[in-house]
Tab-separated table of C-alpha atoms in Angstrom:
chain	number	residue	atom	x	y	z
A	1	UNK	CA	-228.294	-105.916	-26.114
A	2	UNK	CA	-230.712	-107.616	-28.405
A	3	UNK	CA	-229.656	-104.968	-31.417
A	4	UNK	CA	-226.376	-105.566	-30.677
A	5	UNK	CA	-226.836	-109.600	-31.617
A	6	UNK	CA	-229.540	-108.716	-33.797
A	7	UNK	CA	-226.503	-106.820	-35.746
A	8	UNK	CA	-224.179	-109.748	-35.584
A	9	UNK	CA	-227.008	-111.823	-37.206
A	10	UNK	CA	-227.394	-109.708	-40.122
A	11	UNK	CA	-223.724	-109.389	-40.516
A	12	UNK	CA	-223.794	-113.250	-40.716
A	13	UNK	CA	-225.877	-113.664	-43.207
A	14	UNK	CA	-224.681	-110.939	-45.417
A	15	UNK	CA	-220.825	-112.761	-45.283
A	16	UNK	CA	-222.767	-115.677	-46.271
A	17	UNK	CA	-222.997	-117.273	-43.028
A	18	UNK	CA	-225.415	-119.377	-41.642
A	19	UNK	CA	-227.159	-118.280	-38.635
A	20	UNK	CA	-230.390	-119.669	-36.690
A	21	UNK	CA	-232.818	-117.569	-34.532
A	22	UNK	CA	-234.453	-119.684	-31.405
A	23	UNK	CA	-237.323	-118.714	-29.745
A	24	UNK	CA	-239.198	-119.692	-26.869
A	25	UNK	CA	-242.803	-119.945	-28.068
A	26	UNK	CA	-244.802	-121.683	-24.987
A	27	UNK	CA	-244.018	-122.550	-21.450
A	28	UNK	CA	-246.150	-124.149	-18.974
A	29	UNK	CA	-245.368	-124.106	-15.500
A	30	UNK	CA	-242.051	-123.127	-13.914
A	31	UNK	CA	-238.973	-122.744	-16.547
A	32	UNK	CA	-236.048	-120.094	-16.425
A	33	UNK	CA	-237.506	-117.699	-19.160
A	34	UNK	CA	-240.667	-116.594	-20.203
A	35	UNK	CA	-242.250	-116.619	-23.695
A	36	UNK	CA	-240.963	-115.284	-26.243
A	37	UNK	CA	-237.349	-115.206	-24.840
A	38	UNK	CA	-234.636	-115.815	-27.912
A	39	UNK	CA	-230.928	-116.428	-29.428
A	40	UNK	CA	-228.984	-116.735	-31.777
A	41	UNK	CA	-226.751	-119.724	-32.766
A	42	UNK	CA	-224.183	-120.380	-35.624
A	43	UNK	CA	-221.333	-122.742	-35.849
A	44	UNK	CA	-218.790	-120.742	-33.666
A	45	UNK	CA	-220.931	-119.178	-31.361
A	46	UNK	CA	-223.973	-117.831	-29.850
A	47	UNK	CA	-225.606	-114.850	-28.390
A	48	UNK	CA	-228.632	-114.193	-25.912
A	49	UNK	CA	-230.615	-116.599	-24.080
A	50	UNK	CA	-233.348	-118.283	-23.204
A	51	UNK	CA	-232.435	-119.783	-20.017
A	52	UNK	CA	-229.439	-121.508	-19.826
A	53	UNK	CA	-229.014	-124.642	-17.941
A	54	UNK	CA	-229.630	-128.266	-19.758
A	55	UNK	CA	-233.050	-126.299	-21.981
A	56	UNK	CA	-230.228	-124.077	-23.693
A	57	UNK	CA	-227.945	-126.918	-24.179
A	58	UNK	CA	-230.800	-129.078	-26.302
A	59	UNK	CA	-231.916	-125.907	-28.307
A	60	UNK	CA	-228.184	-124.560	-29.027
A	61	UNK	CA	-227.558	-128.875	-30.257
A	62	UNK	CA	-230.514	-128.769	-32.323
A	63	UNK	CA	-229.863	-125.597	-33.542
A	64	UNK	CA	-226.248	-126.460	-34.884
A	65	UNK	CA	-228.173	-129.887	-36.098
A	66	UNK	CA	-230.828	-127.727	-38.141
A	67	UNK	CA	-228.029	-125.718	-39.967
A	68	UNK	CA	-225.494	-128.512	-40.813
A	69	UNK	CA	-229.020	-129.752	-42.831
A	70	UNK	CA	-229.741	-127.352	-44.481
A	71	UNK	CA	-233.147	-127.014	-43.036
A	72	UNK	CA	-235.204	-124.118	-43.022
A	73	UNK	CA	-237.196	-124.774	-39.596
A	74	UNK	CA	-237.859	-127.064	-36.693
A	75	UNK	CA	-240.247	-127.338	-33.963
A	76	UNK	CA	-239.162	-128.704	-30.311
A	77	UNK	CA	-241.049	-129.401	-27.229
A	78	UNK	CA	-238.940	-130.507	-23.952
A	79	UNK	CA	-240.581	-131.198	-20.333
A	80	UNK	CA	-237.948	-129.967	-18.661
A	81	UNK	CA	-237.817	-132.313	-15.396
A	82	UNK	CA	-238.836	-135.726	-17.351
A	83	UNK	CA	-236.130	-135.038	-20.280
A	84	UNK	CA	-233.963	-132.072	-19.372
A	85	UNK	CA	-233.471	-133.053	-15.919
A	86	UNK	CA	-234.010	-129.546	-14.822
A	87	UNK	CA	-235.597	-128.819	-11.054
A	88	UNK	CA	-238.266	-126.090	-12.580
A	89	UNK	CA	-240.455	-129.049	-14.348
A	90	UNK	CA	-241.922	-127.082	-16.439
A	91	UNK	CA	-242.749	-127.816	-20.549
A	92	UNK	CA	-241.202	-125.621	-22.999
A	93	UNK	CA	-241.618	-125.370	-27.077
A	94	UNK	CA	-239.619	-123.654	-29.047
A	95	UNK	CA	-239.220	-122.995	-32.836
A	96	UNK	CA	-235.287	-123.105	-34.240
A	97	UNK	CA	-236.019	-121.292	-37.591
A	98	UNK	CA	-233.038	-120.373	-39.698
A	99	UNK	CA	-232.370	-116.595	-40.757
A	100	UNK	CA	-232.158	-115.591	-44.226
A	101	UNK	CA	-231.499	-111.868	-44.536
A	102	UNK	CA	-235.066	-110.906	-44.913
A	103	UNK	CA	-235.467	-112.627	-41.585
A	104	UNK	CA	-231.975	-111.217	-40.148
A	105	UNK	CA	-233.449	-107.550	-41.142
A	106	UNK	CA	-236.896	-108.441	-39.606
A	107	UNK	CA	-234.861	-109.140	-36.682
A	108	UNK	CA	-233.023	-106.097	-36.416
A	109	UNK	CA	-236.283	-103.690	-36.730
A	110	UNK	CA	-237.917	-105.645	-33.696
A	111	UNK	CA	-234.989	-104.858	-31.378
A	112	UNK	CA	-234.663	-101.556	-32.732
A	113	UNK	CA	-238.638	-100.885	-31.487
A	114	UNK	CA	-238.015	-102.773	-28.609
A	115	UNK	CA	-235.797	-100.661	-27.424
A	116	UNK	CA	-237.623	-97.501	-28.289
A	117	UNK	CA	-240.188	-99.040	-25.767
A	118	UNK	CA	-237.720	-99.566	-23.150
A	119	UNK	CA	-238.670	-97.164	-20.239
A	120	UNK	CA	-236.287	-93.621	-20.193
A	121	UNK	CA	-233.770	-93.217	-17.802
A	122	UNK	CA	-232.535	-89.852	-17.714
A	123	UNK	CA	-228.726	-90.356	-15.643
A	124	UNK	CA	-227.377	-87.213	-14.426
A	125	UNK	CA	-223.293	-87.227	-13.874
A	126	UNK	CA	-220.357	-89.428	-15.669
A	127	UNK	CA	-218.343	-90.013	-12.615
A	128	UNK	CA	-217.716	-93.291	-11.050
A	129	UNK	CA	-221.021	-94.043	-9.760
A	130	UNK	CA	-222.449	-93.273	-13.418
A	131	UNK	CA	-220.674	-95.121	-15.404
A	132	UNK	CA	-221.324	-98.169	-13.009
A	133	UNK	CA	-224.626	-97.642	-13.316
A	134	UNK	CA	-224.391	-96.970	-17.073
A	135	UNK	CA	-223.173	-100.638	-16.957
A	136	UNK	CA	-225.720	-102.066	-15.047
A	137	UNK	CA	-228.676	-101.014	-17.162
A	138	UNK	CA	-227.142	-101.946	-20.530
A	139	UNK	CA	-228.635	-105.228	-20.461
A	140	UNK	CA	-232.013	-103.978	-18.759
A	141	UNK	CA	-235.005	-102.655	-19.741
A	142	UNK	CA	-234.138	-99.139	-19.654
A	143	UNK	CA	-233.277	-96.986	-22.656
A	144	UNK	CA	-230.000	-94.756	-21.109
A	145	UNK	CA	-230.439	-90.943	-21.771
A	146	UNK	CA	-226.732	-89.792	-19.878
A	147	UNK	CA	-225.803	-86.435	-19.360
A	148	UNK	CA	-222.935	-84.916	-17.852
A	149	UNK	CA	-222.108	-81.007	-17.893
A	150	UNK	CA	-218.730	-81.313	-17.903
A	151	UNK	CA	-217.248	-81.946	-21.465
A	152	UNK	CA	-213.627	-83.788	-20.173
A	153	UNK	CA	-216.577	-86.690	-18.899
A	154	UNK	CA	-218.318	-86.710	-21.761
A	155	UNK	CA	-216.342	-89.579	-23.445
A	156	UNK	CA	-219.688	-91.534	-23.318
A	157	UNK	CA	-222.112	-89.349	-21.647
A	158	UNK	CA	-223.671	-86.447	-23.638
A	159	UNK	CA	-222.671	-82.739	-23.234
A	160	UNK	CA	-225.311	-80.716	-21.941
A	161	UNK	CA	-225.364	-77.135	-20.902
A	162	UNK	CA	-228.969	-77.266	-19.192
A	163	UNK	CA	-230.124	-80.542	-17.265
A	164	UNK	CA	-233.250	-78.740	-16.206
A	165	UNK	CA	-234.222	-78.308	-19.713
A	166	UNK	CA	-233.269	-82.144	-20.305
A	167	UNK	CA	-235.702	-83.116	-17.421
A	168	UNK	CA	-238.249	-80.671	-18.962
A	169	UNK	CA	-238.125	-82.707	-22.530
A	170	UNK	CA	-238.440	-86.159	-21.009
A	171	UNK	CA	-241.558	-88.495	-21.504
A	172	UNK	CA	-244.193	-89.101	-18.579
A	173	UNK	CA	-243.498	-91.669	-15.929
A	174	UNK	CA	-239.530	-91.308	-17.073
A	175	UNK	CA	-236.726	-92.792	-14.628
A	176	UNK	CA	-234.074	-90.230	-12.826
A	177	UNK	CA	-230.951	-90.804	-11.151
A	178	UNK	CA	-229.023	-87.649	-10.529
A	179	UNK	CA	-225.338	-88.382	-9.716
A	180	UNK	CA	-223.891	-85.218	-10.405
A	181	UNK	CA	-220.500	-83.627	-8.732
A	182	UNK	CA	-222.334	-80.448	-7.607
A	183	UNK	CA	-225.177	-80.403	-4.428
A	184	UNK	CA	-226.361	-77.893	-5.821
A	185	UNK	CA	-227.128	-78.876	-9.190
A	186	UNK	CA	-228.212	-81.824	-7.779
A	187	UNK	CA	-230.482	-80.137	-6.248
A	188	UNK	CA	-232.000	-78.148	-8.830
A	189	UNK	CA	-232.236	-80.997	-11.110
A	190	UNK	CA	-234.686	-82.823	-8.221
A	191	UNK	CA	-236.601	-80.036	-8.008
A	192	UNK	CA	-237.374	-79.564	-11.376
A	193	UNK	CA	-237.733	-83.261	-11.546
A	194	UNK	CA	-240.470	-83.614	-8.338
A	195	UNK	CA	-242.208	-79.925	-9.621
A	196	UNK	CA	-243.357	-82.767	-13.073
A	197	UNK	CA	-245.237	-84.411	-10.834
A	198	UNK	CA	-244.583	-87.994	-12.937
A	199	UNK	CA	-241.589	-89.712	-12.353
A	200	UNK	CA	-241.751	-93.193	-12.309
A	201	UNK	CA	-238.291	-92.925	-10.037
A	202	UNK	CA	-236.074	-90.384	-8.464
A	203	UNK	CA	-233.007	-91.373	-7.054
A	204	UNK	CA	-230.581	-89.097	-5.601
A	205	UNK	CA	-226.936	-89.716	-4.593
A	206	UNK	CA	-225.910	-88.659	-1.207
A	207	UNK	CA	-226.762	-89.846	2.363
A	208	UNK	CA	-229.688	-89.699	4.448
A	209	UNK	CA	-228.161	-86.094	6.224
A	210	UNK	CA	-228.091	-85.562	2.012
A	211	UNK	CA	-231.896	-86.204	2.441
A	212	UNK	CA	-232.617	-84.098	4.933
A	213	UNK	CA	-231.089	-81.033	3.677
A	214	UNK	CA	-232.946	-81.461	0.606
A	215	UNK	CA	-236.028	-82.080	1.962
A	216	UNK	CA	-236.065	-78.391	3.658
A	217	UNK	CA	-235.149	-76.774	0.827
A	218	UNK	CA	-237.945	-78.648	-1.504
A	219	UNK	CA	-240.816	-78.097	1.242
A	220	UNK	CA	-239.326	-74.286	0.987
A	221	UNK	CA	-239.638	-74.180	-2.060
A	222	UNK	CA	-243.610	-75.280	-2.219
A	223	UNK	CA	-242.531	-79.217	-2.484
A	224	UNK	CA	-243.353	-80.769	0.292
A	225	UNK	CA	-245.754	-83.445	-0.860
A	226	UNK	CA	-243.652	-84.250	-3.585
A	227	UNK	CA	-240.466	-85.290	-1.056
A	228	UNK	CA	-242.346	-88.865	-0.583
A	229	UNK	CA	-241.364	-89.436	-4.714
A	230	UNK	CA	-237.445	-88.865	-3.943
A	231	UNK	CA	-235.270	-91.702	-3.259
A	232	UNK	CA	-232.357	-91.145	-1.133
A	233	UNK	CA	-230.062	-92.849	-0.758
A	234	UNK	CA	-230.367	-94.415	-3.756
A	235	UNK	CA	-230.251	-98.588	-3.543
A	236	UNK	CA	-231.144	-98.487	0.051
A	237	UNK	CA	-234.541	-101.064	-0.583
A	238	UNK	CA	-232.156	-103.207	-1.493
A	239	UNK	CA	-230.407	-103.318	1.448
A	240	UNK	CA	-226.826	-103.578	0.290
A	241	UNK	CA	-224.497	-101.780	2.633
A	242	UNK	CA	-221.549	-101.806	0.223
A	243	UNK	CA	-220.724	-98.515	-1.107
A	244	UNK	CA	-217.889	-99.356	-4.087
A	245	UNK	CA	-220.041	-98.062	-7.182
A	246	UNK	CA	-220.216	-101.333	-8.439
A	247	UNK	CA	-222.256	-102.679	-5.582
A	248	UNK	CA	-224.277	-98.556	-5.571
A	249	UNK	CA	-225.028	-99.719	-9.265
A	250	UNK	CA	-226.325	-102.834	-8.350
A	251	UNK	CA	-228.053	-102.189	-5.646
A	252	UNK	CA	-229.818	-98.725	-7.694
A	253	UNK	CA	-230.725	-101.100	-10.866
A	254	UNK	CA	-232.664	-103.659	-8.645
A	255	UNK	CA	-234.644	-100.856	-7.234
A	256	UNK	CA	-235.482	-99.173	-10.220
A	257	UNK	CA	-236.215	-102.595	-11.763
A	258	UNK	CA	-238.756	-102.695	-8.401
A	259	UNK	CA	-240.277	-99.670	-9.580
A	260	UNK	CA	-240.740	-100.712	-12.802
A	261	UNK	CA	-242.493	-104.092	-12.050
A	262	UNK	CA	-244.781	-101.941	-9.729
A	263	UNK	CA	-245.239	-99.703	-12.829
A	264	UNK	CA	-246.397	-102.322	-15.806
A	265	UNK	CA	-249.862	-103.042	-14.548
A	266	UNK	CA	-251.390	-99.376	-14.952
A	267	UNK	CA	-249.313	-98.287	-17.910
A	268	UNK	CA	-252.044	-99.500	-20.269
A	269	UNK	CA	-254.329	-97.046	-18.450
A	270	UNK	CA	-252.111	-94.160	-17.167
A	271	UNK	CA	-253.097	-90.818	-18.015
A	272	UNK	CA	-251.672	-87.434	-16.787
A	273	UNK	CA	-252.356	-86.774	-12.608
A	274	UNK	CA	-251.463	-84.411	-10.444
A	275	UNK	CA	-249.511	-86.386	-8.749
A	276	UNK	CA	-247.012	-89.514	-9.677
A	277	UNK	CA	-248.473	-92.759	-10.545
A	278	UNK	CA	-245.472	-94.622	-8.455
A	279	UNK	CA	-242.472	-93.825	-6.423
A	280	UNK	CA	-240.321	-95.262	-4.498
């Protein structure tokens, strides 16, 4: 996670290492990241990236190059197909800058907001399936609120004691996945969920005789043109057939990334309606 290297960078500097911060300023045409993309490089190592491939290779050389000198900044431009040899053929500039610990710090407070911005993803359940999934989304753009009620799984998840009153505290157009051990408070969990009227994504563990049996209960319970927001199985837009958690996880994090996509364009313009902006 970009704190996480962000971290390492001012830990760097602060031991009196030297440490430089690339960054991906324009790219025209087809290249493998987009603006704005970064990582960091120092004499034994390197974190993030901003593509990979021949691009990376240049920028991580020139970056070693620029703090062997001593300098404080360079500017690079590489057309990737005529130079780089790389099939995209796109034209990339990028500025290698190196990181004193003002910079460093400046560093850390943009991935700490970044990740404040990250959409909420309220997970439900610390069992296999979970903590696969807890893995997935670590390097997505999805800021993990897990919560498990039993306290021998909370090693990583949180304790909580009402789920329902979790779901009630979360922001507007918030992500769920409910993986809990109990149907039932599975169930109540969706319901409270679909009764907001705002997820940006509802998934729900189980299979599609899972679905079903839910799908009574919520159109007893005065949901029934809410049901279209669940998901259920989870993953299945994918189309994986595996069901090892891994390859649940997997499948689960592509669709909600899906969602997400489909989400961006009206967030600048979402306001509060009476029923949800997206679902899947």
């Amino acid at each position: 996670m970009k704190r996480a290297w962000a971290n390492k960078a001012l830990a760097l500097v602060e031991s009196g290492g030297a440490v430089a911060l690339i960054t991906l300023l324009h790219v025209k045409g087809s290249a493998p990241r987009d603006a704005g993309a970064q990582m960091l490089v120092w004499s034994a190592g390197q974190l993030g990236t901003i593509g990979g491939g021949n691009l990376e290779l240049a920028l991580t050389r020139d970056a070693r190059v620029l703090l062997a000198s001593g300098e404080r900044s360079m500017a690079r431009d590489y057309p990737l197909g005529a130079i780089l040899g790389q099939c995209c053929g796109g034209r990339v500039s990028a500025q290698v800058e190196r990181l004193d610990f003002d910079g460093a710090a400046a560093l850390l407070r943009s991935a700490a907001a970044e990740e404040d911005a990250r959409a909420p993803l309220l997970l439900f359940g610390a069992g296999h399936v979970g903590e696969a999934v807890a893995r997935a989304v670590a390097e997505l753009p999805f800021r993990l609120i897990w919560r498990d009620t039993r306290p021998a799984f909370c090693a990583r998840a949180a304790l909580t004691n009402d789920p329902r009153a979790d779901v009630g505290e979360a922001p507007s157009g918030a992500f769920y996945l409910v993986l809990t051990h109990n149907h039932d408070l599975d169930y109540e969990i969706v319901r409270t969920i679909l009764a907001r009227r705002d997820a940006a994504y509802c998934g729900l563990i189980g299979s599609s005789s899972k679905r079903v049996r839910f799908e009574r209960q919520l159109r007893a319970d005065g949901l029934g043109a809410e049901v279209r927001w669940l998901t259920c199985p989870i993953g299945g837009a994918i189309g994986l057939k595996g069901k090892e958690p891994a390859a649940i996880a997997a499948a689960t994090a592509a669709e909600m990334l899906l969602a997400l996509e489909a989400q961006r364009p009206a967030a600048a313009s979402r306001t509060p309606v009476t029923e949800p902006a997206h679902g899947v």
